[in-house]
């Protein structure tokens, strides 16, 4: 079945440092999405990537979709304490609106 | 708009008891989903629905049943709860225009089976 792997599982950074999480799928994806879950909260949709090689930015966050549409990354520049949480990627293999979520990367930002 | 509302927020069950989790959305979304979240395993899809009156199995459907009698509601049932079903359950809904979509999640139900 479809698998979406995410690394690292945990990341501790000093405030102001950069952070990157990587997502890899065993199969080609029709699109990939990223979600953020604050501690004790629920996942919140951040962005969707559809095109091969696509790059999108949201303020300090940069999202990339690989050329083969099997991998993706989320990069945060100059982390802030408000960035704390778990970041999930979620891939759709069939294009039928059915997402498989990665295991997530838990980000801790040390003030 | 309330978005996606889940009830109850917390519940403790004894092994063998049954219960129903309710999910309601007011965004007129066609698609609704039930996920469970366990430490280190991310979100796993239990069942989903692509419209009123339809349901389908996800990745981990065993021990659960669902119903979508009304477009705005998606119910998740546990007929005979087991300790392995201790988890946080999230409901989600989404629109889909054939190309772009995003899931809106409820705040979750924390279920403990003892």
mmCIF file of C-alpha atoms in Angstrom:
data_model
loop_
_atom_site.group_PDB
_atom_site.id
_atom_site.type_symbol
_atom_site.label_atom_id
_atom_site.label_comp_id
_atom_site.label_asym_id
_atom_site.label_seq_id
_atom_site.Cartn_x
_atom_site.Cartn_y
_atom_site.Cartn_z
ATOM 1 C CA UNK A 1 0.000 0.000 0.000
ATOM 2 C CA UNK A 2 0.902 3.620 -0.133
ATOM 3 C CA UNK A 3 3.502 4.788 2.362
ATOM 4 C CA UNK A 4 4.649 8.274 3.208
ATOM 5 C CA UNK A 5 7.781 8.537 5.325
ATOM 6 C CA UNK A 6 8.881 11.682 7.076
ATOM 7 C CA UNK A 7 12.215 12.615 8.636
ATOM 8 C CA UNK A 8 13.362 13.591 11.127
ATOM 9 C CA UNK A 9 10.873 12.440 13.739
ATOM 10 C CA UNK A 10 11.998 15.139 16.181
ATOM 11 C CA UNK A 11 13.970 18.364 15.792
ATOM 12 C CA UNK A 12 15.126 20.796 18.445
ATOM 13 C CA UNK A 13 16.413 24.174 17.253
ATOM 14 C CA UNK A 14 17.461 27.413 18.851
ATOM 15 C CA UNK A 15 15.166 30.299 18.057
ATOM 16 C CA UNK A 16 16.433 31.975 14.902
ATOM 17 C CA UNK A 17 17.891 28.794 13.394
ATOM 18 C CA UNK A 18 16.476 27.237 10.248
ATOM 19 C CA UNK A 19 14.498 23.993 10.141
ATOM 20 C CA UNK A 20 13.755 21.484 7.399
ATOM 21 C CA UNK A 21 11.570 18.383 7.307
ATOM 22 C CA UNK A 22 11.538 15.875 4.462
ATOM 23 C CA UNK A 23 8.788 13.683 3.114
ATOM 24 C CA UNK A 24 9.245 10.657 0.843
ATOM 25 C CA UNK A 25 6.628 8.514 -0.849
ATOM 26 C CA UNK A 26 7.018 4.990 -2.175
ATOM 27 C CA UNK A 27 4.801 5.906 -5.120
ATOM 28 C CA UNK A 28 4.274 8.884 -7.406
ATOM 29 C CA UNK A 29 1.818 11.364 -5.940
ATOM 30 C CA UNK A 30 -0.850 13.409 -7.672
ATOM 31 C CA UNK A 31 -0.354 16.087 -5.054
ATOM 32 C CA UNK A 32 1.084 16.601 -1.589
ATOM 33 C CA UNK A 33 -0.187 18.702 1.271
ATOM 34 C CA UNK A 34 1.362 20.024 4.473
ATOM 35 C CA UNK A 35 -0.349 20.434 7.828
ATOM 36 C CA UNK A 36 0.687 21.880 11.180
ATOM 37 C CA UNK A 37 -0.545 20.579 14.512
ATOM 38 C CA UNK A 38 0.135 22.624 17.627
ATOM 39 C CA UNK A 39 0.578 20.701 20.911
ATOM 40 C CA UNK A 40 -2.847 19.532 22.070
ATOM 41 C CA UNK A 41 -4.465 20.823 18.893
ATOM 42 C CA UNK A 42 -5.682 19.512 15.602
ATOM 43 C CA UNK A 43 -4.002 19.488 12.168
ATOM 44 C CA UNK A 44 -4.375 22.714 10.211
ATOM 45 C CA UNK A 45 -3.956 22.834 6.442
ATOM 46 C CA UNK A 46 -0.951 24.869 5.285
ATOM 47 C CA UNK A 47 -0.536 24.305 1.565
ATOM 48 C CA UNK A 48 -0.979 21.980 -1.409
ATOM 49 C CA UNK A 49 1.630 21.269 -4.104
ATOM 50 C CA UNK A 50 0.537 19.772 -7.406
ATOM 51 C CA UNK A 51 3.143 20.342 -10.104
ATOM 52 C CA UNK A 52 6.475 18.595 -10.519
ATOM 53 C CA UNK A 53 9.274 20.796 -9.121
ATOM 54 C CA UNK A 54 6.804 23.267 -7.649
ATOM 55 C CA UNK A 55 8.024 25.724 -5.003
ATOM 56 C CA UNK A 56 5.686 27.808 -2.871
ATOM 57 C CA UNK A 57 6.417 30.283 -0.107
ATOM 58 C CA UNK A 58 4.394 31.482 2.836
ATOM 59 C CA UNK A 59 6.353 34.167 4.683
ATOM 60 C CA UNK A 60 9.222 32.228 6.349
ATOM 61 C CA UNK A 61 7.989 28.825 5.098
ATOM 62 C CA UNK A 62 9.164 27.354 1.785
ATOM 63 C CA UNK A 63 7.567 24.221 0.361
ATOM 64 C CA UNK A 64 9.011 22.126 -2.469
ATOM 65 C CA UNK A 65 7.664 19.222 -4.510
ATOM 66 C CA UNK A 66 10.227 16.969 -6.127
ATOM 67 C CA UNK A 67 10.655 16.560 -9.867
ATOM 68 C CA UNK A 68 9.511 12.934 -9.691
ATOM 69 C CA UNK A 69 6.554 13.881 -7.460
ATOM 70 C CA UNK A 70 7.715 11.385 -4.848
ATOM 71 C CA UNK A 71 9.267 13.709 -2.292
ATOM 72 C CA UNK A 72 8.705 17.063 -0.695
ATOM 73 C CA UNK A 73 10.262 19.362 1.861
ATOM 74 C CA UNK A 74 9.233 22.143 4.203
ATOM 75 C CA UNK A 75 11.870 24.692 5.189
ATOM 76 C CA UNK A 76 11.362 27.314 7.894
ATOM 77 C CA UNK A 77 13.778 30.243 7.957
ATOM 78 C CA UNK A 78 14.687 31.849 11.276
ATOM 79 C CA UNK A 79 12.366 29.823 13.485
ATOM 80 C CA UNK A 80 10.222 31.497 16.114
ATOM 81 C CA UNK A 81 8.546 30.038 19.201
ATOM 82 C CA UNK A 82 5.232 30.251 17.362
ATOM 83 C CA UNK A 83 6.544 27.611 14.927
ATOM 84 C CA UNK A 84 6.428 24.928 17.634
ATOM 85 C CA UNK A 85 4.315 21.924 16.697
ATOM 86 C CA UNK A 86 4.229 18.814 14.563
ATOM 87 C CA UNK A 87 4.419 19.185 10.794
ATOM 88 C CA UNK A 88 2.770 16.501 8.679
ATOM 89 C CA UNK A 89 2.985 15.881 4.992
ATOM 90 C CA UNK A 90 0.109 14.061 3.342
ATOM 91 C CA UNK A 91 0.185 12.494 -0.081
ATOM 92 C CA UNK A 92 -2.534 11.577 -2.524
ATOM 93 C CA UNK A 93 -1.564 8.751 -4.848
ATOM 94 C CA UNK A 94 -4.729 8.385 -6.857
ATOM 95 C CA UNK A 95 -5.900 11.966 -7.178
ATOM 96 C CA UNK A 96 -9.168 10.815 -5.655
ATOM 97 C CA UNK A 97 -9.059 13.102 -2.632
ATOM 98 C CA UNK A 98 -7.744 10.420 -0.286
ATOM 99 C CA UNK A 99 -4.695 11.447 1.742
ATOM 100 C CA UNK A 100 -2.089 9.259 3.454
ATOM 101 C CA UNK A 101 -0.322 11.137 6.210
ATOM 102 C CA UNK A 102 3.339 10.918 7.111
ATOM 103 C CA UNK A 103 4.386 10.223 10.693
ATOM 104 C CA UNK A 104 5.187 13.884 11.292
ATOM 105 C CA UNK A 105 8.160 15.921 12.513
ATOM 106 C CA UNK A 106 7.842 17.422 15.956
ATOM 107 C CA UNK A 107 9.588 20.794 16.118
ATOM 108 C CA UNK A 108 10.728 22.300 19.405
ATOM 109 C CA UNK A 109 12.077 25.851 19.384
ATOM 110 C CA UNK A 110 14.316 26.822 22.290
ATOM 111 C CA UNK A 111 14.065 30.543 23.149
ATOM 112 C CA UNK B 1 -19.233 29.175 10.725
ATOM 113 C CA UNK B 2 -18.278 26.543 13.280
ATOM 114 C CA UNK B 3 -16.342 24.434 10.742
ATOM 115 C CA UNK B 4 -16.017 20.818 11.911
ATOM 116 C CA UNK B 5 -17.420 19.976 15.337
ATOM 117 C CA UNK B 6 -16.706 16.714 17.141
ATOM 118 C CA UNK B 7 -18.543 15.352 20.173
ATOM 119 C CA UNK B 8 -17.653 14.248 22.751
ATOM 120 C CA UNK B 9 -14.192 15.717 23.374
ATOM 121 C CA UNK B 10 -13.217 13.089 25.953
ATOM 122 C CA UNK B 11 -14.547 9.655 26.825
ATOM 123 C CA UNK B 12 -13.519 6.689 28.935
ATOM 124 C CA UNK B 13 -14.985 3.299 28.027
ATOM 125 C CA UNK B 14 -14.751 -0.114 29.557
ATOM 126 C CA UNK B 15 -13.688 -2.987 27.331
ATOM 127 C CA UNK B 16 -16.699 -4.332 25.467
ATOM 128 C CA UNK B 17 -18.787 -1.168 25.699
ATOM 129 C CA UNK B 18 -20.059 0.596 22.613
ATOM 130 C CA UNK B 19 -20.179 4.248 21.665
ATOM 131 C CA UNK B 20 -20.714 6.631 18.764
ATOM 132 C CA UNK B 21 -18.576 9.628 17.910
ATOM 133 C CA UNK B 22 -20.359 12.428 16.095
ATOM 134 C CA UNK B 23 -18.831 14.724 13.503
ATOM 135 C CA UNK B 24 -20.766 17.670 12.085
ATOM 136 C CA UNK B 25 -19.657 20.177 9.442
ATOM 137 C CA UNK B 26 -21.396 23.329 8.250
ATOM 138 C CA UNK B 27 -19.308 24.003 5.132
ATOM 139 C CA UNK B 28 -21.400 21.910 2.731
ATOM 140 C CA UNK B 29 -18.421 19.653 2.064
ATOM 141 C CA UNK B 30 -19.025 16.450 0.152
ATOM 142 C CA UNK B 31 -16.079 14.516 1.585
ATOM 143 C CA UNK B 32 -15.718 13.489 5.227
ATOM 144 C CA UNK B 33 -13.115 11.338 6.988
ATOM 145 C CA UNK B 34 -12.326 9.678 10.285
ATOM 146 C CA UNK B 35 -8.683 9.371 11.340
ATOM 147 C CA UNK B 36 -7.045 8.036 14.461
ATOM 148 C CA UNK B 37 -3.794 9.442 15.809
ATOM 149 C CA UNK B 38 -1.411 7.380 17.895
ATOM 150 C CA UNK B 39 2.060 8.418 19.149
ATOM 151 C CA UNK B 40 4.722 7.919 16.489
ATOM 152 C CA UNK B 41 2.223 6.707 13.865
ATOM 153 C CA UNK B 42 0.797 9.893 12.478
ATOM 154 C CA UNK B 43 -2.787 9.966 11.267
ATOM 155 C CA UNK B 44 -4.323 6.786 9.920
ATOM 156 C CA UNK B 45 -7.529 6.734 7.916
ATOM 157 C CA UNK B 46 -10.321 4.601 9.385
ATOM 158 C CA UNK B 47 -13.271 5.243 7.061
ATOM 159 C CA UNK B 48 -14.303 7.972 4.701
ATOM 160 C CA UNK B 49 -17.327 9.161 2.729
ATOM 161 C CA UNK B 50 -17.522 10.856 -0.658
ATOM 162 C CA UNK B 51 -21.117 11.942 -0.212
ATOM 163 C CA UNK B 52 -24.379 11.457 1.626
ATOM 164 C CA UNK B 53 -25.295 7.796 1.878
ATOM 165 C CA UNK B 54 -21.831 6.524 0.888
ATOM 166 C CA UNK B 55 -18.987 5.154 2.999
ATOM 167 C CA UNK B 56 -15.717 3.373 2.283
ATOM 168 C CA UNK B 57 -12.966 1.648 4.243
ATOM 169 C CA UNK B 58 -9.643 3.286 4.878
ATOM 170 C CA UNK B 59 -6.334 1.939 6.131
ATOM 171 C CA UNK B 60 -7.476 0.671 9.570
ATOM 172 C CA UNK B 61 -11.255 -0.024 9.442
ATOM 173 C CA UNK B 62 -11.476 -3.138 11.652
ATOM 174 C CA UNK B 63 -13.567 -2.675 14.798
ATOM 175 C CA UNK B 64 -15.289 0.456 13.496
ATOM 176 C CA UNK B 65 -18.439 1.249 11.562
ATOM 177 C CA UNK B 66 -19.629 4.519 10.051
ATOM 178 C CA UNK B 67 -22.759 6.110 8.674
ATOM 179 C CA UNK B 68 -23.429 9.217 6.582
ATOM 180 C CA UNK B 69 -27.205 9.604 6.605
ATOM 181 C CA UNK B 70 -27.017 13.373 6.257
ATOM 182 C CA UNK B 71 -24.458 15.350 4.282
ATOM 183 C CA UNK B 72 -23.387 17.385 7.286
ATOM 184 C CA UNK B 73 -22.915 14.456 9.698
ATOM 185 C CA UNK B 74 -20.488 11.545 9.781
ATOM 186 C CA UNK B 75 -20.790 9.064 12.649
ATOM 187 C CA UNK B 76 -18.097 6.668 13.850
ATOM 188 C CA UNK B 77 -19.220 3.679 15.895
ATOM 189 C CA UNK B 78 -17.332 1.275 18.106
ATOM 190 C CA UNK B 79 -19.494 -1.797 18.713
ATOM 191 C CA UNK B 80 -17.264 -3.520 21.281
ATOM 192 C CA UNK B 81 -14.414 -1.291 22.450
ATOM 193 C CA UNK B 82 -10.936 -2.748 22.963
ATOM 194 C CA UNK B 83 -7.889 -1.214 24.683
ATOM 195 C CA UNK B 84 -6.178 -1.092 21.262
ATOM 196 C CA UNK B 85 -8.757 1.519 20.277
ATOM 197 C CA UNK B 86 -7.431 3.972 22.842
ATOM 198 C CA UNK B 87 -6.466 6.916 20.672
ATOM 199 C CA UNK B 88 -7.273 10.448 19.603
ATOM 200 C CA UNK B 89 -9.896 10.472 16.853
ATOM 201 C CA UNK B 90 -10.081 13.281 14.326
ATOM 202 C CA UNK B 91 -12.829 13.963 11.876
ATOM 203 C CA UNK B 92 -12.128 15.985 8.750
ATOM 204 C CA UNK B 93 -14.061 17.298 5.795
ATOM 205 C CA UNK B 94 -13.064 18.699 2.446
ATOM 206 C CA UNK B 95 -14.336 20.233 -0.727
ATOM 207 C CA UNK B 96 -13.004 19.023 -4.038
ATOM 208 C CA UNK B 97 -13.204 20.809 -7.371
ATOM 209 C CA UNK B 98 -11.305 18.029 -9.119
ATOM 210 C CA UNK B 99 -7.933 19.692 -8.706
ATOM 211 C CA UNK B 100 -7.473 21.521 -5.454
ATOM 212 C CA UNK B 101 -8.620 20.701 -1.985
ATOM 213 C CA UNK B 102 -7.673 20.903 1.679
ATOM 214 C CA UNK B 103 -8.925 19.137 4.745
ATOM 215 C CA UNK B 104 -10.557 20.927 7.681
ATOM 216 C CA UNK B 105 -10.164 19.005 10.915
ATOM 217 C CA UNK B 106 -12.260 18.961 14.052
ATOM 218 C CA UNK B 107 -10.692 19.424 17.474
ATOM 219 C CA UNK B 108 -10.596 15.700 18.189
ATOM 220 C CA UNK B 109 -12.015 13.147 20.618
ATOM 221 C CA UNK B 110 -9.666 11.594 23.153
ATOM 222 C CA UNK B 111 -10.875 8.051 23.837
ATOM 223 C CA UNK B 112 -9.498 5.772 26.536
ATOM 224 C CA UNK B 113 -10.584 2.140 26.733
ATOM 225 C CA UNK B 114 -9.818 0.429 30.053
#
